[in-house]
Amino acid sequence: MSTLAELKRLPETKAERKTFVDGAVNEILSGIHNPLAIEILLKNLEETIKEIRSNEMVKDLINSELRKFPENVFEYGNVKFTKKNQVRYDYTNDSTWCLLNNKLKAREALLKNVTTPIADAETGEIIEPAVKKSTESYSITFIK
C-alpha cells in the first residue's frame, strides 16, 4: 500500500469532514480516548501535512498542475480552486520607514514597561500602560 493511500481514508468532502469531526469530538468528550494522546496524534498529522505542503518540489509540481487550467477559478473533484498571486512588500530599503518602525518598537517597549499612567516629560502626554492579554497555551515537541 502506498504511503498516501492511508490519507485517502480521511474525509474528502465537507459533509464527510463534519461527520468525522463530530464523531471524533464525541469520542474525545465521552472519554473513549485520552485527550493528550489525541493531541499528540493531531499534532503529528498537522506537522506531517505541513512538511509535505512546504516541500518546494511538491509546491512546484502543484503549481505546474494548476497552470494547466487557464481559468483563475475552476473545479477539480469536489473542490473549487482559486488561483492567486500573493504580493509582499519589503520596506527596509526606505530610511523613513525604518526610522518609524524603530520608533514604534521603542514605543511598544515603553508601553510594556509602564505599570501605571505616567506623564511624558517633554510633551505632558499621559502614557497609559499597555493592556496585557494572556491565554493558556502549551507546546509539543517530538522527542523520538
CSV table of N, CA, C and O in Angstrom, one decimal, residues 4-114:
chain,number,residue,atom,x,y,z
A,4,LEU,N,0.6,7.5,0.8
A,4,LEU,CA,-0.5,8.5,0.8
A,4,LEU,C,-1.9,7.8,0.8
A,4,LEU,O,-2.9,8.4,1.0
A,5,ALA,N,-1.9,6.5,0.5
A,5,ALA,CA,-3.2,5.8,0.5
A,5,ALA,C,-3.8,5.8,1.9
A,5,ALA,O,-5.1,5.8,2.0
A,6,GLU,N,-3.0,5.9,2.9
A,6,GLU,CA,-3.6,6.0,4.3
A,6,GLU,C,-4.4,7.3,4.4
A,6,GLU,O,-5.4,7.3,5.1
A,7,LEU,N,-3.9,8.4,3.9
A,7,LEU,CA,-4.6,9.6,4.0
A,7,LEU,C,-5.9,9.6,3.2
A,7,LEU,O,-6.8,10.4,3.6
A,8,LYS,N,-6.0,8.8,2.2
A,8,LYS,CA,-7.3,8.7,1.4
A,8,LYS,C,-8.4,8.2,2.2
A,8,LYS,O,-9.6,8.3,1.8
A,9,ARG,N,-8.1,7.6,3.4
A,9,ARG,CA,-9.2,7.1,4.3
A,9,ARG,C,-9.8,8.2,5.0
A,9,ARG,O,-10.9,8.0,5.6
A,10,LEU,N,-9.2,9.4,5.1
A,10,LEU,CA,-9.8,10.5,5.8
A,10,LEU,C,-10.9,11.1,4.9
A,10,LEU,O,-11.0,10.8,3.7
A,11,PRO,N,-11.8,12.0,5.5
A,11,PRO,CA,-12.9,12.6,4.8
A,11,PRO,C,-12.4,13.3,3.6
A,11,PRO,O,-11.3,14.0,3.6
A,12,GLU,N,-13.2,13.3,2.5
A,12,GLU,CA,-12.9,14.0,1.3
A,12,GLU,C,-13.8,15.1,0.9
A,12,GLU,O,-13.6,15.9,0.0
A,13,THR,N,-14.9,15.2,1.6
A,13,THR,CA,-15.9,16.3,1.4
A,13,THR,C,-16.2,17.0,2.7
A,13,THR,O,-15.9,16.5,3.8
A,14,LYS,N,-16.9,18.2,2.5
A,14,LYS,CA,-17.3,19.0,3.7
A,14,LYS,C,-18.2,18.1,4.6
A,14,LYS,O,-18.0,18.1,5.8
A,15,ALA,N,-19.1,17.5,4.0
A,15,ALA,CA,-20.1,16.7,4.8
A,15,ALA,C,-19.4,15.5,5.5
A,15,ALA,O,-19.7,15.3,6.7
A,16,GLU,N,-18.5,14.8,4.8
A,16,GLU,CA,-17.8,13.7,5.4
A,16,GLU,C,-16.9,14.3,6.5
A,16,GLU,O,-16.8,13.6,7.6
A,17,ARG,N,-16.3,15.4,6.3
A,17,ARG,CA,-15.4,16.0,7.4
A,17,ARG,C,-16.2,16.4,8.6
A,17,ARG,O,-15.8,16.1,9.7
A,18,LYS,N,-17.4,17.0,8.4
A,18,LYS,CA,-18.3,17.3,9.5
A,18,LYS,C,-18.7,16.1,10.3
A,18,LYS,O,-18.6,16.1,11.5
A,19,THR,N,-19.1,15.0,9.6
A,19,THR,CA,-19.4,13.8,10.3
A,19,THR,C,-18.2,13.2,11.1
A,19,THR,O,-18.3,12.8,12.2
A,20,PHE,N,-17.1,13.2,10.4
A,20,PHE,CA,-15.8,12.7,11.0
A,20,PHE,C,-15.5,13.5,12.3
A,20,PHE,O,-15.2,13.0,13.4
A,21,VAL,N,-15.5,14.9,12.2
A,21,VAL,CA,-15.2,15.8,13.3
A,21,VAL,C,-16.1,15.6,14.4
A,21,VAL,O,-15.8,15.5,15.6
A,22,ASP,N,-17.4,15.6,14.1
A,22,ASP,CA,-18.4,15.4,15.2
A,22,ASP,C,-18.2,14.1,15.9
A,22,ASP,O,-18.3,14.0,17.1
A,23,GLY,N,-17.9,13.0,15.1
A,23,GLY,CA,-17.7,11.7,15.8
A,23,GLY,C,-16.5,11.7,16.6
A,23,GLY,O,-16.4,11.2,17.8
A,24,ALA,N,-15.4,12.3,16.1
A,24,ALA,CA,-14.1,12.4,16.9
A,24,ALA,C,-14.3,13.2,18.2
A,24,ALA,O,-13.9,12.8,19.3
A,25,VAL,N,-15.0,14.4,18.1
A,25,VAL,CA,-15.2,15.2,19.3
A,25,VAL,C,-16.0,14.4,20.3
A,25,VAL,O,-15.7,14.4,21.5
A,26,ASN,N,-17.1,13.8,19.8
A,26,ASN,CA,-17.9,13.0,20.8
A,26,ASN,C,-17.1,11.9,21.4
A,26,ASN,O,-17.3,11.7,22.7
A,27,GLU,N,-16.2,11.2,20.7
A,27,GLU,CA,-15.4,10.2,21.3
A,27,GLU,C,-14.4,10.7,22.3
A,27,GLU,O,-14.2,10.2,23.4
A,28,ILE,N,-13.9,11.9,22.0
A,28,ILE,CA,-12.9,12.6,23.0
A,28,ILE,C,-13.7,13.0,24.2
A,28,ILE,O,-13.3,12.7,25.4
A,29,LEU,N,-14.8,13.7,24.0
A,29,LEU,CA,-15.6,14.2,25.2
A,29,LEU,C,-16.2,13.1,26.0
A,29,LEU,O,-16.4,13.2,27.3
A,30,SER,N,-16.5,11.9,25.4
A,30,SER,CA,-17.0,10.8,26.2
A,30,SER,C,-16.0,10.0,26.9
A,30,SER,O,-16.3,9.1,27.7
A,31,GLY,N,-14.7,10.3,26.7
A,31,GLY,CA,-13.6,9.6,27.5
A,31,GLY,C,-13.1,8.4,26.8
A,31,GLY,O,-12.4,7.6,27.4
A,32,ILE,N,-13.5,8.1,25.6
A,32,ILE,CA,-13.1,6.9,24.9
A,32,ILE,C,-11.6,7.0,24.6
A,32,ILE,O,-10.9,6.0,24.7
A,33,HIS,N,-11.1,8.2,24.4
A,33,HIS,CA,-9.7,8.4,24.1
A,33,HIS,C,-9.1,9.4,25.1
A,33,HIS,O,-9.7,10.3,25.5
A,34,ASN,N,-7.8,9.2,25.4
A,34,ASN,CA,-7.1,10.1,26.2
A,34,ASN,C,-6.8,11.4,25.4
A,34,ASN,O,-6.3,11.3,24.3
A,35,PRO,N,-7.3,12.6,25.9
A,35,PRO,CA,-7.1,13.8,25.2
A,35,PRO,C,-5.7,14.1,24.8
A,35,PRO,O,-5.4,14.7,23.8
A,36,LEU,N,-4.7,13.8,25.7
A,36,LEU,CA,-3.3,14.1,25.4
A,36,LEU,C,-2.8,13.2,24.2
A,36,LEU,O,-2.1,13.7,23.4
A,37,ALA,N,-3.3,11.9,24.2
A,37,ALA,CA,-2.9,11.0,23.1
A,37,ALA,C,-3.4,11.5,21.8
A,37,ALA,O,-2.8,11.5,20.8
A,38,ILE,N,-4.7,12.0,21.8
A,38,ILE,CA,-5.3,12.6,20.6
A,38,ILE,C,-4.6,13.8,20.2
A,38,ILE,O,-4.3,14.0,19.0
A,39,GLU,N,-4.2,14.7,21.1
A,39,GLU,CA,-3.5,15.9,20.8
A,39,GLU,C,-2.2,15.6,20.1
A,39,GLU,O,-1.8,16.2,19.2
A,40,ILE,N,-1.5,14.6,20.6
A,40,ILE,CA,-0.2,14.1,20.0
A,40,ILE,C,-0.5,13.6,18.6
A,40,ILE,O,0.3,14.0,17.6
A,41,LEU,N,-1.5,12.8,18.4
A,41,LEU,CA,-1.8,12.3,17.1
A,41,LEU,C,-2.1,13.5,16.1
A,41,LEU,O,-1.6,13.5,15.0
A,42,LEU,N,-3.0,14.5,16.6
A,42,LEU,CA,-3.3,15.6,15.8
A,42,LEU,C,-2.1,16.5,15.4
A,42,LEU,O,-2.0,16.9,14.3
A,43,LYS,N,-1.3,16.7,16.4
A,43,LYS,CA,-0.1,17.5,16.1
A,43,LYS,C,0.8,16.8,15.1
A,43,LYS,O,1.4,17.4,14.2
A,44,ASN,N,1.0,15.5,15.2
A,44,ASN,CA,1.8,14.7,14.3
A,44,ASN,C,1.2,14.8,12.9
A,44,ASN,O,1.9,15.0,11.9
A,45,LEU,N,-0.1,14.7,12.8
A,45,LEU,CA,-0.8,14.8,11.5
A,45,LEU,C,-0.5,16.2,10.9
A,45,LEU,O,-0.2,16.4,9.7
A,46,GLU,N,-0.7,17.2,11.7
A,46,GLU,CA,-0.6,18.6,11.3
A,46,GLU,C,0.9,18.9,10.8
A,46,GLU,O,1.1,19.5,9.8
A,47,GLU,N,1.8,18.4,11.6
A,47,GLU,CA,3.2,18.6,11.2
A,47,GLU,C,3.6,17.8,9.9
A,47,GLU,O,4.3,18.3,9.0
A,48,THR,N,3.0,16.6,9.8
A,48,THR,CA,3.3,15.8,8.6
A,48,THR,C,2.7,16.5,7.3
A,48,THR,O,3.4,16.6,6.3
A,49,ILE,N,1.5,17.0,7.4
A,49,ILE,CA,0.9,17.7,6.3
A,49,ILE,C,1.7,19.0,6.0
A,49,ILE,O,1.9,19.3,4.8
A,50,LYS,N,2.1,19.7,7.0
A,50,LYS,CA,2.8,21.0,6.8
A,50,LYS,C,4.1,20.7,6.1
A,50,LYS,O,4.5,21.4,5.2
A,51,GLU,N,4.8,19.6,6.5
A,51,GLU,CA,6.1,19.2,5.8
A,51,GLU,C,5.9,18.8,4.4
A,51,GLU,O,6.7,19.2,3.5
A,52,ILE,N,4.8,18.1,4.1
A,52,ILE,CA,4.6,17.7,2.7
A,52,ILE,C,4.3,19.0,1.9
A,52,ILE,O,4.8,19.2,0.8
A,53,ARG,N,3.4,19.8,2.4
A,53,ARG,CA,3.0,21.0,1.6
A,53,ARG,C,4.1,22.0,1.5
A,53,ARG,O,4.1,22.8,0.5
A,54,SER,N,5.0,22.1,2.4
A,54,SER,CA,6.1,23.1,2.3
A,54,SER,C,7.3,22.6,1.5
A,54,SER,O,8.2,23.4,1.2
A,55,ASN,N,7.3,21.3,1.0
A,55,ASN,CA,8.3,20.8,0.2
A,55,ASN,C,8.3,21.6,-1.2
A,55,ASN,O,7.3,21.6,-1.9
A,56,GLU,N,9.4,22.2,-1.5
A,56,GLU,CA,9.5,23.1,-2.7
A,56,GLU,C,9.2,22.3,-4.0
A,56,GLU,O,8.5,22.8,-4.9
A,57,MET,N,9.6,21.0,-4.1
A,57,MET,CA,9.4,20.2,-5.3
A,57,MET,C,7.9,19.9,-5.4
A,57,MET,O,7.3,20.0,-6.5
A,58,VAL,N,7.2,19.6,-4.3
A,58,VAL,CA,5.8,19.4,-4.3
A,58,VAL,C,5.0,20.6,-4.7
A,58,VAL,O,4.1,20.6,-5.5
A,59,LYS,N,5.4,21.8,-4.1
A,59,LYS,CA,4.7,23.0,-4.4
A,59,LYS,C,4.9,23.4,-5.9
A,59,LYS,O,4.0,23.8,-6.5
A,60,ASP,N,6.1,23.2,-6.4
A,60,ASP,CA,6.3,23.4,-7.8
A,60,ASP,C,5.5,22.5,-8.7
A,60,ASP,O,4.9,23.0,-9.7
A,61,LEU,N,5.4,21.3,-8.3
A,61,LEU,CA,4.6,20.3,-9.1
A,61,LEU,C,3.1,20.7,-9.1
A,61,LEU,O,2.4,20.7,-10.1
A,62,ILE,N,2.6,21.1,-7.9
A,62,ILE,CA,1.2,21.6,-7.8
A,62,ILE,C,1.0,22.8,-8.6
A,62,ILE,O,0.0,22.9,-9.4
A,63,ASN,N,1.9,23.8,-8.5
A,63,ASN,CA,1.7,25.0,-9.3
A,63,ASN,C,1.8,24.7,-10.8
A,63,ASN,O,1.0,25.3,-11.6
A,64,SER,N,2.6,23.7,-11.2
A,64,SER,CA,2.7,23.3,-12.6
A,64,SER,C,1.3,22.7,-13.1
A,64,SER,O,0.9,23.0,-14.2
A,65,GLU,N,0.8,21.9,-12.2
A,65,GLU,CA,-0.5,21.3,-12.5
A,65,GLU,C,-1.6,22.4,-12.6
A,65,GLU,O,-2.5,22.3,-13.5
A,66,LEU,N,-1.6,23.4,-11.7
A,66,LEU,CA,-2.6,24.4,-11.7
A,66,LEU,C,-2.5,25.3,-13.0
A,66,LEU,O,-3.5,25.7,-13.5
A,67,ARG,N,-1.3,25.4,-13.5
A,67,ARG,CA,-1.1,26.2,-14.7
A,67,ARG,C,-1.8,25.5,-16.0
A,67,ARG,O,-2.0,26.2,-17.0
A,68,LYS,N,-2.1,24.3,-15.8
A,68,LYS,CA,-2.8,23.6,-16.9
A,68,LYS,C,-4.2,24.1,-17.1
A,68,LYS,O,-4.9,23.8,-18.1
A,69,PHE,N,-4.8,24.7,-16.1
A,69,PHE,CA,-6.1,25.2,-16.1
A,69,PHE,C,-6.0,26.7,-16.4
A,69,PHE,O,-5.5,27.5,-15.5
A,70,PRO,N,-6.6,27.2,-17.5
A,70,PRO,CA,-6.4,28.6,-17.8
A,70,PRO,C,-7.3,29.5,-17.0
A,70,PRO,O,-6.9,30.7,-16.8
A,71,GLU,N,-8.3,29.0,-16.4
A,71,GLU,CA,-9.2,29.9,-15.6
A,71,GLU,C,-8.6,30.1,-14.2
A,71,GLU,O,-7.8,29.3,-13.7
A,72,ASN,N,-8.9,31.3,-13.7
A,72,ASN,CA,-8.4,31.6,-12.3
A,72,ASN,C,-9.2,30.9,-11.3
A,72,ASN,O,-8.8,30.7,-10.2
A,73,VAL,N,-10.5,30.5,-11.6
A,73,VAL,CA,-11.3,29.8,-10.7
A,73,VAL,C,-11.8,28.6,-11.5
A,73,VAL,O,-12.4,28.7,-12.6
A,74,PHE,N,-11.6,27.4,-10.9
A,74,PHE,CA,-12.1,26.1,-11.6
A,74,PHE,C,-12.3,25.1,-10.5
A,74,PHE,O,-11.9,25.2,-9.4
A,75,GLU,N,-13.2,24.1,-10.9
A,75,GLU,CA,-13.5,23.0,-10.0
A,75,GLU,C,-12.7,21.8,-10.4
A,75,GLU,O,-12.4,21.5,-11.6
A,76,TYR,N,-12.2,21.1,-9.4
A,76,TYR,CA,-11.5,19.8,-9.6
A,76,TYR,C,-11.9,18.9,-8.6
A,76,TYR,O,-11.8,19.2,-7.4
A,77,GLY,N,-12.5,17.8,-9.0
A,77,GLY,CA,-13.0,16.8,-8.0
A,77,GLY,C,-14.2,17.6,-7.2
A,77,GLY,O,-15.0,18.1,-7.9
A,78,ASN,N,-14.1,17.5,-5.9
A,78,ASN,CA,-15.2,18.2,-5.2
A,78,ASN,C,-14.8,19.5,-4.5
A,78,ASN,O,-15.3,19.9,-3.5
A,79,VAL,N,-13.8,20.1,-5.1
A,79,VAL,CA,-13.3,21.4,-4.6
A,79,VAL,C,-13.2,22.5,-5.7
A,79,VAL,O,-13.2,22.2,-6.9
A,80,LYS,N,-13.2,23.7,-5.3
A,80,LYS,CA,-13.0,24.8,-6.2
A,80,LYS,C,-11.7,25.4,-5.9
A,80,LYS,O,-11.3,25.8,-4.7
A,81,PHE,N,-10.8,25.5,-6.9
A,81,PHE,CA,-9.5,26.2,-6.8
A,81,PHE,C,-9.7,27.6,-7.2
A,81,PHE,O,-10.3,27.9,-8.3
A,82,THR,N,-9.1,28.5,-6.5
A,82,THR,CA,-9.0,29.9,-6.9
A,82,THR,C,-7.5,30.3,-6.9
A,82,THR,O,-6.8,30.3,-5.9
A,83,LYS,N,-7.0,30.6,-8.1
A,83,LYS,CA,-5.6,31.0,-8.2
A,83,LYS,C,-5.4,32.4,-7.8
A,83,LYS,O,-6.2,33.3,-8.1
A,84,LYS,N,-4.3,32.6,-7.0
A,84,LYS,CA,-4.0,34.0,-6.5
A,84,LYS,C,-2.5,34.2,-6.7
A,84,LYS,O,-1.7,33.3,-6.8
A,85,ASN,N,-2.2,35.5,-6.8
A,85,ASN,CA,-0.8,35.9,-6.8
A,85,ASN,C,-0.6,36.8,-5.6
A,85,ASN,O,-1.1,37.9,-5.5
A,86,GLN,N,0.2,36.3,-4.7
A,86,GLN,CA,0.4,37.0,-3.4
A,86,GLN,C,1.6,37.9,-3.6
A,86,GLN,O,2.7,37.5,-4.0
A,87,VAL,N,1.4,39.2,-3.2
A,87,VAL,CA,2.5,40.2,-3.3
A,87,VAL,C,2.9,40.6,-1.9
A,87,VAL,O,2.0,40.9,-1.0
A,88,ARG,N,4.2,40.7,-1.6
A,88,ARG,CA,4.7,41.1,-0.3
A,88,ARG,C,5.6,42.3,-0.6
A,88,ARG,O,6.3,42.3,-1.6
A,89,TYR,N,5.6,43.2,0.3
A,89,TYR,CA,6.5,44.4,0.1
A,89,TYR,C,7.6,44.4,1.2
A,89,TYR,O,7.3,44.0,2.4
A,90,ASP,N,8.8,44.7,0.8
A,90,ASP,CA,9.9,44.9,1.8
A,90,ASP,C,10.2,46.3,1.8
A,90,ASP,O,10.6,46.9,0.9
A,91,TYR,N,9.9,46.9,3.0
A,91,TYR,CA,10.1,48.4,3.2
A,91,TYR,C,11.5,48.7,3.7
A,91,TYR,O,11.8,49.9,4.0
A,92,THR,N,12.3,47.8,4.0
A,92,THR,CA,13.5,48.0,4.8
A,92,THR,C,14.5,48.9,4.0
A,92,THR,O,15.5,49.4,4.6
A,93,ASN,N,14.4,49.1,2.7
A,93,ASN,CA,15.3,50.0,2.0
A,93,ASN,C,14.9,51.5,2.1
A,93,ASN,O,15.6,52.3,1.6
A,94,ASP,N,13.8,51.7,2.8
A,94,ASP,CA,13.3,53.1,3.0
A,94,ASP,C,13.7,53.6,4.4
A,94,ASP,O,13.2,53.1,5.4
A,95,SER,N,14.5,54.6,4.4
A,95,SER,CA,15.1,55.1,5.7
A,95,SER,C,13.9,55.6,6.6
A,95,SER,O,14.0,55.5,7.8
A,96,THR,N,13.0,56.3,6.0
A,96,THR,CA,11.8,56.8,6.8
A,96,THR,C,11.0,55.7,7.5
A,96,THR,O,10.7,55.8,8.6
A,97,TRP,N,10.8,54.7,6.7
A,97,TRP,CA,10.0,53.5,7.2
A,97,TRP,C,10.8,52.9,8.4
A,97,TRP,O,10.3,52.5,9.4
A,98,CYS,N,12.1,52.7,8.2
A,98,CYS,CA,13.0,52.1,9.2
A,98,CYS,C,13.0,52.9,10.5
A,98,CYS,O,12.9,52.4,11.6
A,99,LEU,N,13.1,54.3,10.3
A,99,LEU,CA,13.0,55.2,11.5
A,99,LEU,C,11.7,55.0,12.2
A,99,LEU,O,11.7,54.9,13.4
A,100,LEU,N,10.6,55.1,11.5
A,100,LEU,CA,9.3,55.0,12.1
A,100,LEU,C,9.1,53.6,12.7
A,100,LEU,O,8.5,53.5,13.8
A,101,ASN,N,9.6,52.6,12.1
A,101,ASN,CA,9.4,51.2,12.6
A,101,ASN,C,10.2,51.1,13.9
A,101,ASN,O,9.7,50.5,14.9
A,102,ASN,N,11.4,51.6,13.9
A,102,ASN,CA,12.2,51.6,15.2
A,102,ASN,C,11.5,52.4,16.3
A,102,ASN,O,11.5,52.0,17.5
A,103,LYS,N,10.9,53.5,15.9
A,103,LYS,CA,10.2,54.3,16.9
A,103,LYS,C,9.0,53.5,17.5
A,103,LYS,O,8.7,53.6,18.7
A,104,LEU,N,8.3,52.8,16.6
A,104,LEU,CA,7.2,52.0,17.0
A,104,LEU,C,7.6,50.9,18.0
A,104,LEU,O,7.0,50.7,19.0
A,105,LYS,N,8.7,50.2,17.6
A,105,LYS,CA,9.2,49.2,18.5
A,105,LYS,C,9.6,49.8,19.9
A,105,LYS,O,9.4,49.2,20.9
A,106,ALA,N,10.3,51.0,19.9
A,106,ALA,CA,10.7,51.6,21.1
A,106,ALA,C,9.4,52.0,21.9
A,106,ALA,O,9.4,51.8,23.2
A,107,ARG,N,8.4,52.5,21.3
A,107,ARG,CA,7.1,52.9,22.0
A,107,ARG,C,6.5,51.6,22.6
A,107,ARG,O,6.0,51.7,23.7
A,108,GLU,N,6.5,50.5,21.8
A,108,GLU,CA,5.9,49.3,22.4
A,108,GLU,C,6.7,48.8,23.6
A,108,GLU,O,6.1,48.4,24.6
A,109,ALA,N,8.0,48.9,23.5
A,109,ALA,CA,8.8,48.5,24.7
A,109,ALA,C,8.5,49.4,25.9
A,109,ALA,O,8.4,48.9,27.0
A,110,LEU,N,8.3,50.7,25.7
A,110,LEU,CA,8.0,51.6,26.7
A,110,LEU,C,6.6,51.2,27.3
A,110,LEU,O,6.5,51.1,28.6
A,111,LEU,N,5.6,51.0,26.5
A,111,LEU,CA,4.3,50.7,27.0
A,111,LEU,C,4.2,49.4,27.7
A,111,LEU,O,3.4,49.2,28.7
A,112,LYS,N,5.1,48.4,27.4
A,112,LYS,CA,5.2,47.2,28.1
A,112,LYS,C,5.7,47.3,29.5
A,112,LYS,O,5.3,46.6,30.4
A,113,ASN,N,6.6,48.3,29.7
A,113,ASN,CA,7.2,48.5,31.0
A,113,ASN,C,6.4,49.5,31.9
A,113,ASN,O,6.7,49.6,33.1
A,114,VAL,N,5.5,50.2,31.3
A,114,VAL,CA,4.7,51.2,32.2
A,114,VAL,C,3.6,50.4,32.9
A,114,VAL,O,2.9,49.6,32.3
